[in-house]
CSV table of C-alpha atoms in Angstrom, one decimal:
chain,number,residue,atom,x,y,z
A,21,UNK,CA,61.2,46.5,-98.6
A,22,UNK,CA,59.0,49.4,-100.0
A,23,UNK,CA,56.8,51.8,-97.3
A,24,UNK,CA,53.7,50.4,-99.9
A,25,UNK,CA,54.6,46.5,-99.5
A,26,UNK,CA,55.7,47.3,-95.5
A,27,UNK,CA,51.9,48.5,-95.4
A,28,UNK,CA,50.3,45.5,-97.2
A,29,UNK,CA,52.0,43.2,-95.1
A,30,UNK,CA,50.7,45.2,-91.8
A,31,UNK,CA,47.2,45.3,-93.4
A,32,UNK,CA,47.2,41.5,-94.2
A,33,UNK,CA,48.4,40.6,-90.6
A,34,UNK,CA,45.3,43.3,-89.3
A,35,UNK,CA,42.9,42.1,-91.5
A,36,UNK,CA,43.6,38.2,-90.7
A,37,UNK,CA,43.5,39.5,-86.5
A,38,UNK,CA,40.0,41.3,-87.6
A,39,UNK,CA,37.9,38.1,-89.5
A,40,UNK,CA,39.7,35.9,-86.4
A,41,UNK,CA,37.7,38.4,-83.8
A,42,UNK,CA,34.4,38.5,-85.6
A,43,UNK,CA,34.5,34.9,-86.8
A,44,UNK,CA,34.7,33.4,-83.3
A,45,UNK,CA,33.3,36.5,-81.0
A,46,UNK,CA,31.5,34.3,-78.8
A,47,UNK,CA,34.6,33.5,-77.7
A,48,UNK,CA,36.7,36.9,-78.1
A,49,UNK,CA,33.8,39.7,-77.7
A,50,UNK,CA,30.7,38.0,-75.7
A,51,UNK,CA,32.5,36.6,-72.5
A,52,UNK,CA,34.2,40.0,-71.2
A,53,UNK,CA,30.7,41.9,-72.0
A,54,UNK,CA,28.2,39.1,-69.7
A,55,UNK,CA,31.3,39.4,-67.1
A,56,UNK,CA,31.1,42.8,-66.6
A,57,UNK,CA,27.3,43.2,-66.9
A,58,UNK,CA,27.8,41.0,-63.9
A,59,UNK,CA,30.2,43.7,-62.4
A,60,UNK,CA,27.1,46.4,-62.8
A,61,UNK,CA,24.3,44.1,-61.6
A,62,UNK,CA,25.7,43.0,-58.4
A,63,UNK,CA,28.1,45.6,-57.2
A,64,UNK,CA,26.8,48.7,-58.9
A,65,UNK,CA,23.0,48.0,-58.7
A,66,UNK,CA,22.9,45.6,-55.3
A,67,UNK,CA,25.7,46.6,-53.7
A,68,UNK,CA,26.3,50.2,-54.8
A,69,UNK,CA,22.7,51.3,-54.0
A,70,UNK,CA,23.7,50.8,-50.1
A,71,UNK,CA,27.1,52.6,-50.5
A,72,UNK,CA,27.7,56.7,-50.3
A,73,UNK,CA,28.6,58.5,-53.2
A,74,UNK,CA,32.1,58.7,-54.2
A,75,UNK,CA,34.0,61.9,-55.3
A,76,UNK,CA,30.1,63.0,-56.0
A,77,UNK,CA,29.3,60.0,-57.9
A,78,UNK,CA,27.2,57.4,-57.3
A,79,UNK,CA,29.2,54.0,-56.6
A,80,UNK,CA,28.3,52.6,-59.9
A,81,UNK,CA,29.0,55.7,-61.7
A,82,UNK,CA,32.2,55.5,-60.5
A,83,UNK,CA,32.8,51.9,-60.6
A,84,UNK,CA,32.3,52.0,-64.7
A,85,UNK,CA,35.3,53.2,-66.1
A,86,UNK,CA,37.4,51.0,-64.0
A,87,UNK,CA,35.3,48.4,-64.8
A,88,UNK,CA,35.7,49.4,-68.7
A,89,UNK,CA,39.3,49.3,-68.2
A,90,UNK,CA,39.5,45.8,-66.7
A,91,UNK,CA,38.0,44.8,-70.0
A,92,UNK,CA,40.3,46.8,-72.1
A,93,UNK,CA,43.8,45.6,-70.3
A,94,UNK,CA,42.3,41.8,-70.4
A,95,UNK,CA,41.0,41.4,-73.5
A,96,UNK,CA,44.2,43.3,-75.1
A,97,UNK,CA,46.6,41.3,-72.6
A,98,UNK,CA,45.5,37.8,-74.0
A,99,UNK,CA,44.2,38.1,-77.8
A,100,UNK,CA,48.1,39.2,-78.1
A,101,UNK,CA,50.0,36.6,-76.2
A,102,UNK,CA,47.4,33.9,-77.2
A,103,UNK,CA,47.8,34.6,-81.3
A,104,UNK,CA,51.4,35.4,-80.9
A,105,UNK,CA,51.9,32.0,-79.0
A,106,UNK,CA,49.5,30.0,-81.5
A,107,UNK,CA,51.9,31.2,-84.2
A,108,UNK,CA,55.0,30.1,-82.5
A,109,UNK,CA,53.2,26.4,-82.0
A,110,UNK,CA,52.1,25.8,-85.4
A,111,UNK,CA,55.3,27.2,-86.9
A,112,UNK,CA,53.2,30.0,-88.9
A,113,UNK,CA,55.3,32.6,-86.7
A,114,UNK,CA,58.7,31.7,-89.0
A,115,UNK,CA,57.0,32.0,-92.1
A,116,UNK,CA,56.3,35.8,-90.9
A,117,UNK,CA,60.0,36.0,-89.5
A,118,UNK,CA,61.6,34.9,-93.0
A,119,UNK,CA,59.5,37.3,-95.1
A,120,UNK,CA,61.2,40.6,-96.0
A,121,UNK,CA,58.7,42.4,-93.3
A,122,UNK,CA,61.0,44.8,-91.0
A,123,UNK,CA,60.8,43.5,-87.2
A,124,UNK,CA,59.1,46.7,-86.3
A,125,UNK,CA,55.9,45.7,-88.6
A,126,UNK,CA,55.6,42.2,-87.4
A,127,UNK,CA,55.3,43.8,-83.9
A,128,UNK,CA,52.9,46.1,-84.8
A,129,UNK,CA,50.9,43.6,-86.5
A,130,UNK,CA,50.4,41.4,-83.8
A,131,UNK,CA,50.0,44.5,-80.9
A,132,UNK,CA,47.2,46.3,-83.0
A,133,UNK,CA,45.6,43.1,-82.8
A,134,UNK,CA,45.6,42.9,-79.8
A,135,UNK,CA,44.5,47.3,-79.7
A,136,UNK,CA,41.7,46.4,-81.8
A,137,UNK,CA,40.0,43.4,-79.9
A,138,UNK,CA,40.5,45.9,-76.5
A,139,UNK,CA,39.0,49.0,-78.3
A,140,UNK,CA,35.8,46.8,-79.7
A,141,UNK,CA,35.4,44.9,-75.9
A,142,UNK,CA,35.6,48.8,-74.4
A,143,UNK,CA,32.9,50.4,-76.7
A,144,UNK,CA,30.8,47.1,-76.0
A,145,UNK,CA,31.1,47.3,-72.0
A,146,UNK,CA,30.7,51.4,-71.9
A,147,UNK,CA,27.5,50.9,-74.5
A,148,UNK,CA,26.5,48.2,-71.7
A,149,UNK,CA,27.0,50.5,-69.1
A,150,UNK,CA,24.8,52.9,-70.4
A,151,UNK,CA,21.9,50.8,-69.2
A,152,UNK,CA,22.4,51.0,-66.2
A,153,UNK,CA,23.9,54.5,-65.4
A,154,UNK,CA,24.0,57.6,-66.6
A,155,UNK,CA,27.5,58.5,-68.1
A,156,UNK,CA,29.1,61.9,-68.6
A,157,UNK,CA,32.3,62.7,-71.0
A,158,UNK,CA,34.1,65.7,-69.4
A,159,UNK,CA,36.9,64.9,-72.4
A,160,UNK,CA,37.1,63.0,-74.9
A,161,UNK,CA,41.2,63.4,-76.2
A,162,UNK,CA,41.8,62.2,-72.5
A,163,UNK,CA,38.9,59.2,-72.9
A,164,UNK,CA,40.4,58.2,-76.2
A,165,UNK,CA,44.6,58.5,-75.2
A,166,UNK,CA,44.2,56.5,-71.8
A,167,UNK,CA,42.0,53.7,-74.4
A,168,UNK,CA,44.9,53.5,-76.7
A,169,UNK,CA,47.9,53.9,-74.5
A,170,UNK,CA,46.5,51.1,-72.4
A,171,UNK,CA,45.5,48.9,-75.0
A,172,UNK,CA,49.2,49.3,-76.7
A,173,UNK,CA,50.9,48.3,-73.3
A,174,UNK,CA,48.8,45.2,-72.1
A,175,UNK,CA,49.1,44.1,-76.3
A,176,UNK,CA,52.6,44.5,-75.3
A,177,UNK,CA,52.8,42.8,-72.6
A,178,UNK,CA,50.9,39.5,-73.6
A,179,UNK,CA,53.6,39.6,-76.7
A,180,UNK,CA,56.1,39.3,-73.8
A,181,UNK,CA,54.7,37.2,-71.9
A,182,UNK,CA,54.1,34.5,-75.3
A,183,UNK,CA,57.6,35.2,-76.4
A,184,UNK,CA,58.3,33.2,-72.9
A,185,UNK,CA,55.7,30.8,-72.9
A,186,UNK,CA,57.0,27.5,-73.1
A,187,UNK,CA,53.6,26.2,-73.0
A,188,UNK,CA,49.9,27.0,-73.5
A,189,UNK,CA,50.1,26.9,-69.4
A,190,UNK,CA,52.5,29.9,-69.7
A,191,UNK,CA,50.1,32.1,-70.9
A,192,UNK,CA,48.0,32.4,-68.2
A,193,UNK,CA,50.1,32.3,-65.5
A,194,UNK,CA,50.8,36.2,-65.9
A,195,UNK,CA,46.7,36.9,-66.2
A,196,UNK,CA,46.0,34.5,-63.0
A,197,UNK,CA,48.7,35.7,-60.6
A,198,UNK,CA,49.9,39.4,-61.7
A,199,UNK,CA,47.1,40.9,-63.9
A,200,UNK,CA,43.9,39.9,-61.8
A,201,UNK,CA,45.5,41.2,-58.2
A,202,UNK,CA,47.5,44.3,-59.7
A,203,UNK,CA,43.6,44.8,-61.4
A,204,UNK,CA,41.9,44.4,-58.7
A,205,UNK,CA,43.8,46.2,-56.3
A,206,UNK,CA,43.8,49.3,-59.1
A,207,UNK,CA,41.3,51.6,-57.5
A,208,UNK,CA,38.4,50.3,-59.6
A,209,UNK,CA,36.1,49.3,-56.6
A,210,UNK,CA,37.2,52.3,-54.5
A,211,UNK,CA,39.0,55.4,-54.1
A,212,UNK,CA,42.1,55.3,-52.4
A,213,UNK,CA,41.8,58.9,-50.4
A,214,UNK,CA,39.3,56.3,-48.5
A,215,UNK,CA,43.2,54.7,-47.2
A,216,UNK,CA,45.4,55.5,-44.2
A,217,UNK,CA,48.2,57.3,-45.7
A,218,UNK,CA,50.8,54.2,-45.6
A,219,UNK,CA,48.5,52.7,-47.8
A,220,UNK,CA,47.7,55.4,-50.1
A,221,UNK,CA,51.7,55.4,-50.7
A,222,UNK,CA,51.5,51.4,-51.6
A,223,UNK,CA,48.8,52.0,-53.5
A,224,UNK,CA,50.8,53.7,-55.7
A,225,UNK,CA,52.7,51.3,-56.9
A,226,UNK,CA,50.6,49.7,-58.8
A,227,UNK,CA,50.6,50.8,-62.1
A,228,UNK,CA,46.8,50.3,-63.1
A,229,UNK,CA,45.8,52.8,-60.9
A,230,UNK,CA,47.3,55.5,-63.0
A,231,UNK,CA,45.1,54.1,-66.0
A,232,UNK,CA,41.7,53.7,-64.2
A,233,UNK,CA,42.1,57.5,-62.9
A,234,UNK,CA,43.6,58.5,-66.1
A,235,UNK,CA,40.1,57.4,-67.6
A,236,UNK,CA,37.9,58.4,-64.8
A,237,UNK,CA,39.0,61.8,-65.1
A,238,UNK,CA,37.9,61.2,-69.0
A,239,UNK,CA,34.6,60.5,-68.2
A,240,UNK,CA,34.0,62.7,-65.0
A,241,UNK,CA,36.7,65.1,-64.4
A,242,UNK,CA,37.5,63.8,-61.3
A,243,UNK,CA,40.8,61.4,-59.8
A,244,UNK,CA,42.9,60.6,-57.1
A,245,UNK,CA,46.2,61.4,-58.8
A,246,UNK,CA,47.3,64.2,-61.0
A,247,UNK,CA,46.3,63.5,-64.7
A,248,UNK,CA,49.8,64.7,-65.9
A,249,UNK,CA,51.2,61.9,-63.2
A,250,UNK,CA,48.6,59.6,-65.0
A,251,UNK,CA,49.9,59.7,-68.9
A,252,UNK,CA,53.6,60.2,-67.4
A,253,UNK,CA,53.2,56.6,-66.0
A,254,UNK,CA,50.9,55.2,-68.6
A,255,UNK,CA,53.6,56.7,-70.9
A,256,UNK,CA,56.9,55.1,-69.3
A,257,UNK,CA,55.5,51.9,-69.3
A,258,UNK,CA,54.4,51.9,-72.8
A,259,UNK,CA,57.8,53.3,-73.9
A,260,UNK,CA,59.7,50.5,-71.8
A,261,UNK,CA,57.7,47.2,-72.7
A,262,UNK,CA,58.2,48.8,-76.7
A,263,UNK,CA,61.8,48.8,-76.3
A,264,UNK,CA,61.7,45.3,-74.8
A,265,UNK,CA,59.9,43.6,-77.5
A,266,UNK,CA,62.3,45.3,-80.0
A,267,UNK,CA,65.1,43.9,-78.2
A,268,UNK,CA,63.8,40.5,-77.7
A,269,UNK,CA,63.3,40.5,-81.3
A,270,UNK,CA,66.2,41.9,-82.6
A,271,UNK,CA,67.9,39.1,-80.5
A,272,UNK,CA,65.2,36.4,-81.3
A,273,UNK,CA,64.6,35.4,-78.5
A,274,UNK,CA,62.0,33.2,-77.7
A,275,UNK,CA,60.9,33.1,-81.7
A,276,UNK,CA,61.3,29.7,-81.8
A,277,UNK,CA,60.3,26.0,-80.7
């Protein structure tokens, strides 16, 4: 297969992910936008107002690019493992699988799908935020790298997690149970120099917490781990769950009824 017809097959998958977004984005775009518009009204606004400033920030200054980021990993995280796992139900996903398309662009296909809904929900929710807080962008390469790295490995992820699925209850089991508490517990609502040290060193197993600081620094320069330590985490992880989906698919695994 020609690099021209490799690129008109990864277009048409895009395109079809794009008009899917728009078409229904009460559904896709609307509900992570009111949600988090929630997140500034009560805890930044109510809550925050009452609350000393953190690393020099007001709370909900510093809330908002964790709060962007919850948005990012969740939309990303289930547009992929919802369309991949539609596919493999109505039996659309072996009419891709049989056409000529290398494994590597059916992959990309449905990930940037998944990239694309997470970038539009993040520029929604940080346009949102502007309403309610005053924003700063110490860099932008770092803003814009942490978006796309992050977006890539939750797309990733949810294409794992509906390879597996043996059921539309399978695909939320991973959001419910691993995404929501590793989320939570990320160091969006606080900063975790405000920890005893044994829980500093727990905190640090959590992988969001590299991202949210990763993009905090973005925005204000400031974060509780080294922003080299940051992308080197953000980058493993992205690097692993790549060569995972290549191997499940190269051993089609779970690419069928």
């Amino acid at each position: 297969m020609t690099p021209t017809k490799q690129l008109t097959g990864y277009y048409t998958m895009m395109r079809a992910e794009f008009v899917r977004i728009i078409r229904i984005w009460s559904q896709t775009l609307l509900p992570p936008v009111i949600t988090t518009s929630l997140y500034f009204i009560v805890f930044g606004t109510f809550i925050g107002s009452q609350l000393a400033p953190i690393h020099g920030l007001s709370y909900i200054q510093f809330i908002v690019p964790g709060l962007i980021m919850m948005s990012v990993i969740t939309s990303s995280y289930m547009n992929t493992v919802s369309t991949f796992y539609f596919a493999k139900w109505t039996r659309t996903l072996d009419e891709i699988l049989i056409s000529p398309m290398p494994d590597w662009v059916v992959i990309l296909g449905f990930v940037s799908g998944g990239m694309m809904r997470g970038l539009i929900v993040g520029v929604l929710v940080f346009f949102v935020a502007l309403f309610f807080t005053h924003l700063a962008v110490h860099s932008a390469l770092v803003l814009l790298l942490a978006l796309v790295l992050t977006s890539g490995l939750f797309s990733l992820g949810g294409l794992i997690n509906g390879v597996f699925a043996k059921g539309f209850d399978g695909i939320s089991i991973v959001p419910t149970f691993v995404l929501t508490p590793l989320t939570y517990l990320g160091g969006i609502f606080y900063s975790i120099q405000q920890f005893p040290d044994f829980w500093q060193k727990v905190s640090l197993a959590n992988p969001i917490l590299y991202m949210v600081n990763a993009f905090r620094w973005g925005f204000f320069g400031v974060s509780d781990i080294s922003i080299w330590v940051c992308f080197g985490v953000l980058g493993s992880f992205t690097l692993a769950a790549m060569l995972v989906v290549l191997w499940l698919f190269r051993r089609g695994i779970g690419l069928k009824n």
